Short mmCIF file of C-alpha atoms in Angstrom, two decimals:
data_model
loop_
_atom_site.label_atom_id
_atom_site.label_comp_id
_atom_site.label_asym_id
_atom_site.label_seq_id
_atom_site.Cartn_x
_atom_site.Cartn_y
_atom_site.Cartn_z
CA ARG A 1 -13.71 0.89 26.60
CA ALA A 2 -12.58 4.30 25.38
CA TRP A 3 -11.19 6.75 27.92
CA GLN A 4 -13.57 9.72 28.22
CA PRO A 5 -12.23 11.99 30.98
CA ASP A 6 -14.21 14.95 32.18
CA GLU A 7 -12.41 18.22 32.87
CA PRO A 8 -11.33 17.48 36.49
CA GLU A 9 -9.93 14.07 35.53
CA TRP A 10 -8.15 15.53 32.51
CA ARG A 11 -6.57 18.28 34.60
CA PHE A 12 -5.46 15.70 37.16
CA VAL A 13 -3.73 13.56 34.52
CA LEU A 14 -1.94 16.60 33.12
CA SER A 15 -0.81 17.54 36.62
CA LEU A 16 1.17 14.29 36.79
CA LEU A 17 3.35 15.38 33.90
CA PRO A 18 6.15 17.96 33.76
CA ALA A 19 4.79 21.33 32.69
CA GLU A 20 6.40 21.18 29.24
CA GLU A 21 4.95 17.75 28.48
CA ALA A 22 1.51 18.72 29.77
CA GLN A 23 1.61 21.72 27.46
CA GLN A 24 2.65 19.54 24.51
CA ALA A 25 -0.21 17.13 25.15
CA SER A 26 -2.70 20.00 25.41
CA LYS A 27 -1.74 21.77 22.19
CA PHE A 28 -3.38 19.28 19.81
CA VAL A 29 -6.54 20.54 18.13
CA PHE A 30 -8.58 17.36 18.46
CA GLU A 31 -9.50 15.82 21.80
CA GLU A 32 -8.59 12.28 20.71
CA ASP A 33 -5.07 13.44 19.82
CA ARG A 34 -4.71 15.20 23.17
CA LYS A 35 -5.73 12.04 25.02
CA ARG A 36 -3.34 9.84 23.02
CA ALA A 37 -0.48 12.26 23.70
CA ALA A 38 -1.13 12.31 27.45
CA VAL A 39 -1.45 8.52 27.70
CA SER A 40 1.78 8.10 25.72
CA ARG A 41 3.62 10.21 28.27
CA LEU A 42 2.16 8.16 31.12
CA LEU A 43 3.31 4.99 29.36
CA SER A 44 6.85 6.36 29.10
CA ARG A 45 7.05 6.74 32.85
CA LYS A 46 5.39 3.38 33.48
CA VAL A 47 8.37 1.65 31.86
CA ALA A 48 10.83 3.15 34.33
CA THR A 49 8.63 2.70 37.38
CA ALA A 50 7.70 -0.90 36.53
CA VAL A 51 11.21 -2.08 35.62
CA TYR A 52 13.51 0.07 37.75
CA GLY A 53 11.17 0.78 40.65
CA MET A 54 11.76 4.51 40.23
CA ALA A 55 9.32 6.98 41.73
CA PHE A 56 7.00 8.38 39.05
CA ALA A 57 8.00 11.98 39.73
CA GLU A 58 11.71 11.16 39.48
CA VAL A 59 11.58 9.79 35.94
CA ARG A 60 13.07 12.10 33.34
CA ILE A 61 12.27 11.38 29.70
CA ALA A 62 14.46 12.75 26.90
CA ARG A 63 14.54 12.29 23.14
CA THR A 64 17.25 11.81 20.57
CA LYS A 65 17.54 14.24 17.67
CA GLY A 66 15.40 11.78 15.70
CA ARG A 67 12.75 11.92 18.48
CA LYS A 68 13.40 8.46 19.94
CA PRO A 69 12.36 8.63 23.64
CA PHE A 70 14.45 7.20 26.44
CA VAL A 71 14.82 7.28 30.22
CA ALA A 72 17.49 9.93 30.72
CA ASN A 73 18.21 9.18 34.38
CA PRO A 74 18.23 5.42 34.92
CA PRO A 75 19.47 4.32 38.36
CA PRO A 76 23.16 3.33 38.68
CA PRO A 77 23.65 -0.39 37.96
CA GLU A 78 25.50 -0.94 41.23
CA LEU A 79 22.36 0.18 43.09
CA CYS A 80 19.71 -1.46 40.88
CA ALA A 81 19.54 -5.18 40.10
CA ALA A 82 16.95 -4.54 37.37
CA ARG A 83 19.38 -2.20 35.60
CA ARG A 84 21.96 -5.01 35.55
CA ALA A 85 19.37 -7.56 34.37
CA CYS A 86 18.09 -5.21 31.65
CA PRO A 87 21.32 -3.48 30.63
CA ASN A 88 20.02 -1.90 27.43
CA LEU A 89 16.47 -1.16 28.52
CA ASN A 90 14.72 1.02 25.97
CA TYR A 91 11.17 1.43 24.78
CA ASN A 92 9.06 2.94 22.07
CA ILE A 93 5.49 4.21 21.87
CA SER A 94 2.96 4.67 19.10
CA HIS A 95 -0.62 5.91 19.15
CA GLU A 96 -3.29 5.91 16.47
CA GLY A 97 -6.96 5.02 16.36
CA ASP A 98 -8.15 3.22 19.48
CA PHE A 99 -4.76 2.43 21.00
CA ALA A 100 -1.60 3.86 22.46
CA VAL A 101 0.95 1.03 22.47
CA CYS A 102 4.31 0.57 24.17
CA ALA A 103 7.04 -2.00 23.50
CA SER A 104 10.14 -2.32 25.68
CA GLU A 105 13.27 -4.43 25.29
CA PRO A 106 16.05 -5.23 27.81
CA TRP A 107 18.87 -6.00 25.34
CA LEU A 108 18.12 -4.90 21.76
CA VAL A 109 16.80 -1.61 20.43
CA VAL A 110 13.07 -1.60 19.84
CA GLY A 111 10.53 0.31 17.80
CA VAL A 112 6.75 -0.03 17.64
CA ASP A 113 4.03 1.33 15.38
CA VAL A 114 0.26 0.95 15.32
CA ALA A 115 -1.62 1.52 12.05
CA ALA A 116 -5.35 2.08 12.53
CA PRO A 117 -8.07 1.54 9.91
CA GLN A 118 -9.31 4.57 8.01
CA GLN A 119 -12.77 4.46 9.53
CA VAL A 120 -11.21 4.94 12.98
CA ARG A 121 -8.65 7.52 11.91
CA GLY A 122 -11.11 9.42 9.72
CA THR A 123 -8.26 11.20 7.95
CA SER A 124 -9.22 10.87 4.29
CA LYS A 125 -12.30 11.31 2.12
CA ASP A 126 -10.40 10.16 -0.95
CA THR A 127 -10.72 6.74 -2.47
CA LEU A 128 -7.99 4.32 -1.39
CA GLU A 129 -6.43 4.55 -4.86
CA GLU A 130 -6.23 8.34 -4.53
CA PHE A 131 -4.90 8.10 -0.98
CA LEU A 132 -2.16 5.63 -1.92
CA ALA A 133 -0.96 7.82 -4.80
CA SER A 134 0.91 9.89 -2.19
CA PHE A 135 2.89 6.80 -1.11
CA THR A 136 4.20 5.62 -4.47
CA LYS A 137 7.84 5.72 -3.35
CA THR A 138 7.18 4.61 0.21
CA LEU A 139 6.71 0.96 -0.77
CA THR A 140 9.02 -0.95 -3.09
CA PRO A 141 7.78 -2.54 -6.35
CA HIS A 142 7.71 -5.93 -4.60
CA GLU A 143 5.63 -4.53 -1.73
CA TRP A 144 3.19 -2.88 -4.13
CA ARG A 145 2.77 -6.19 -5.98
CA VAL A 146 1.87 -7.87 -2.70
CA VAL A 147 -0.65 -5.13 -1.87
CA ARG A 148 -2.30 -5.28 -5.29
CA SER A 149 -2.38 -9.08 -5.27
CA GLN A 150 -4.97 -8.87 -2.48
CA GLY A 151 -7.74 -7.65 -4.78
CA PRO A 152 -9.51 -4.33 -5.31
CA LEU A 153 -8.13 -1.22 -3.61
CA ALA A 154 -10.93 -0.16 -1.29
CA TRP A 155 -11.08 1.08 2.28
CA GLY A 156 -11.32 -1.89 4.63
CA SER A 157 -10.19 -4.36 1.98
CA ALA A 158 -7.43 -6.93 2.34
CA ALA A 159 -5.27 -4.76 0.07
CA GLU A 160 -5.68 -1.77 2.38
CA GLN A 161 -4.80 -3.88 5.41
CA VAL A 162 -1.65 -5.23 3.76
CA PHE A 163 -0.60 -1.69 2.87
CA ARG A 164 -0.98 -0.68 6.53
CA ARG A 165 0.99 -3.75 7.62
CA PHE A 166 3.90 -2.73 5.39
CA TRP A 167 3.62 0.87 6.59
CA SER A 168 3.60 -0.20 10.23
CA LEU A 169 6.70 -2.38 9.78
CA LYS A 170 8.62 0.43 8.13
CA GLU A 171 7.67 2.92 10.83
CA ALA A 172 8.64 0.48 13.60
CA PHE A 173 12.02 -0.07 11.89
CA VAL A 174 12.97 3.60 11.66
CA LYS A 175 11.65 4.27 15.18
CA ALA A 176 13.88 1.52 16.55
CA ARG A 177 16.85 3.02 14.72
CA GLY A 178 15.92 6.55 15.76
CA ASP A 179 16.20 8.06 12.28
CA GLY A 180 12.95 9.95 12.39
CA LEU A 181 12.10 11.53 9.05
CA ALA A 182 15.68 11.26 7.81
CA PHE A 183 15.30 7.66 6.58
CA GLU A 184 13.58 7.17 3.20
CA LEU A 185 11.06 4.39 3.78
CA GLY A 186 11.39 3.15 0.21
CA ARG A 187 14.94 2.00 1.01
CA CYS A 188 13.67 -0.84 3.19
CA GLU A 189 11.78 -3.78 1.71
CA PHE A 190 9.83 -6.20 3.85
CA ARG A 191 8.89 -9.78 3.10
CA PHE A 192 6.37 -11.66 5.18
CA ALA A 193 7.22 -15.12 6.45
CA GLY A 194 6.25 -17.85 3.97
CA GLY A 195 5.01 -15.26 1.50
CA ASP A 196 1.81 -14.89 3.54
CA PRO A 197 0.77 -11.18 3.62
CA PHE A 198 -0.91 -11.81 6.99
CA ALA A 199 1.99 -13.70 8.60
CA SER A 200 3.02 -12.70 12.12
CA THR A 201 6.72 -12.19 11.31
CA ALA A 202 8.74 -10.52 8.56
CA THR A 203 12.28 -9.83 7.39
CA VAL A 204 13.83 -6.69 5.93
CA ALA A 205 16.41 -5.69 3.34
CA VAL A 206 17.85 -2.17 3.14
CA ASP A 207 19.07 -0.95 -0.24
CA GLY A 208 18.75 -4.55 -1.40
CA GLN A 209 20.90 -5.97 1.41
CA PRO A 210 19.24 -8.45 3.83
CA GLN A 211 19.40 -7.43 7.49
CA PRO A 212 19.55 -10.71 9.47
CA ARG A 213 20.30 -8.92 12.74
CA TRP A 214 16.76 -7.55 12.81
CA ALA A 215 13.53 -9.32 13.85
CA PHE A 216 9.97 -8.15 13.22
CA SER A 217 6.63 -9.27 14.58
CA ILE A 218 3.19 -7.96 13.69
CA CYS A 219 -0.18 -8.60 15.30
CA GLU A 220 -3.73 -7.32 15.27
CA LEU A 221 -5.18 -5.38 18.20
CA GLY A 222 -8.86 -4.59 18.48
CA SER A 223 -10.56 -4.17 15.14
CA LYS A 224 -7.92 -4.27 12.40
CA HIS A 225 -5.30 -2.17 14.20
CA TRP A 226 -1.99 -3.64 12.99
CA VAL A 227 0.91 -3.29 15.43
CA SER A 228 4.52 -3.96 14.40
CA VAL A 229 7.50 -4.40 16.70
CA ALA A 230 11.06 -4.09 15.39
CA ARG A 231 14.08 -5.34 17.37
CA GLY A 232 17.68 -4.91 16.31
CA PRO A 233 21.30 -4.20 17.22
CA PRO A 234 22.13 -1.31 19.56
CA ASP A 235 24.94 -0.24 17.24
CA ALA A 236 22.33 0.58 14.56
CA VAL A 237 20.91 3.45 16.60
CA VAL A 238 21.14 6.91 15.09
CA ASP A 239 21.87 9.17 18.06
CA ALA A 240 23.47 12.44 17.03
CA HIS A 241 24.21 13.63 20.56
CA GLY A 242 25.04 10.25 22.09
CA GLN A 243 22.83 10.72 25.15
CA PHE A 244 20.69 7.65 24.50
CA ARG A 245 23.72 5.47 23.73
CA ALA A 246 25.22 6.55 27.05
CA THR A 247 22.37 4.81 28.88
CA LEU A 248 23.15 1.42 27.29
CA LEU A 249 25.37 -0.78 29.46
CA ARG A 250 25.92 -3.54 26.89
CA PRO A 251 25.82 -1.91 23.44
CA ASP A 252 28.13 -4.64 22.14
CA MET A 253 27.74 -8.36 22.76
CA PRO A 254 29.13 -11.58 21.24
CA PRO A 255 27.22 -12.79 18.14
CA ALA A 256 25.95 -15.97 19.85
CA GLU A 257 24.56 -13.98 22.77
CA TYR A 258 23.00 -11.44 20.43
CA ASP A 259 21.32 -14.17 18.35
CA GLU A 260 19.92 -15.72 21.51
CA HIS A 261 18.18 -12.48 22.41
CA LEU A 262 17.03 -11.89 18.82
CA ARG A 263 15.39 -15.33 18.59
CA ARG A 264 13.22 -14.78 21.65
CA PRO A 265 9.54 -14.90 20.67
CA ALA A 266 7.59 -11.67 20.94
CA PRO A 267 5.33 -11.65 24.01
CA PRO A 268 1.67 -10.65 23.54
CA PHE A 269 0.58 -7.13 24.32
CA GLU A 270 -1.11 -6.58 27.67
CA VAL A 271 -4.11 -4.26 27.62
CA VAL A 272 -4.06 -1.72 30.45
CA THR A 273 -6.30 1.19 31.36
CA VAL A 274 -5.37 4.78 32.15
CA GLY A 275 -5.96 3.95 35.81
CA ASP A 276 -3.22 1.31 35.60
CA LEU A 277 -0.76 4.02 34.56
CA ILE A 278 -1.45 6.30 37.52
CA PRO A 279 1.24 6.00 40.22
CA GLU A 280 0.03 4.03 43.23
CA GLU A 281 0.35 6.93 45.65
CA ARG A 282 -1.83 9.17 43.43
CA ARG A 283 -4.64 6.74 42.64
CA ALA A 284 -6.94 7.90 45.44
CA ALA A 285 -6.66 11.47 44.10
CA PHE A 286 -7.26 10.15 40.58
CA VAL A 287 -10.51 8.53 41.69
CA ALA A 288 -11.49 11.69 43.57
CA ALA A 289 -11.05 13.61 40.30
CA GLY A 290 -13.45 11.25 38.53
CA GLY A 291 -11.06 8.59 37.27
CA GLU A 292 -11.79 4.87 37.30
CA LEU A 293 -9.63 2.01 38.54
CA LEU A 294 -10.81 -1.16 36.79
#
């Protein structure tokens, strides 16, 4: 069920965030974008509180130059068993359509992206053919062949879904790396497992070179929302100022150990409500402001 806060509930949620982040979430023109932005910021703090046991108000979120978010003040490992058990804890968030999604990873770097169907996003009145003309260089010739092999290019078609699956994988990849807009998406080429355009895993090559140290999973949430998760080596992170890297306790690990972590199957997403993201000590006030705890 969609989150539809009234004004008191909305103000309460914003009050949980640092002033700068509350202002950022409020500046979007459309209400749906404002809600996604606020929920994304709650999700960021949920990672630190759930894993490290930090108090909600203590969590400080920063971003790399490429806009990759991270917990800037993790607890010292000598005082936190979870920090030792999850030495490279990092996370990523994406929001589009009906969902804000979060993926976290204790050892490898992670990126996530959700690609919503056009009827949910409502961003284009063009035909799909006209819309895709802007993305000619985003997909490789191989990827375009796979898209076009799915039949007519129409909104809601198999071809449109496969395009969004490729797009989601590419976005998850660069978000894991932390490149932001600096990485040309046409440099990476994805191939779905077994040649099945709707397979749940994929591999990538960059500039024609296979990248076996990366793993990708993709699943459907809700109605045709495709969500991709990318996991890869910490040394692949682009972090101009080094602040994110400084939070990683095990950026290097032996190949056998790395492969063991990379081969772990991707767990399913868990659906949570906004009420689940409210810190325990503030939930009574959340309900008093009109919020629901389901």
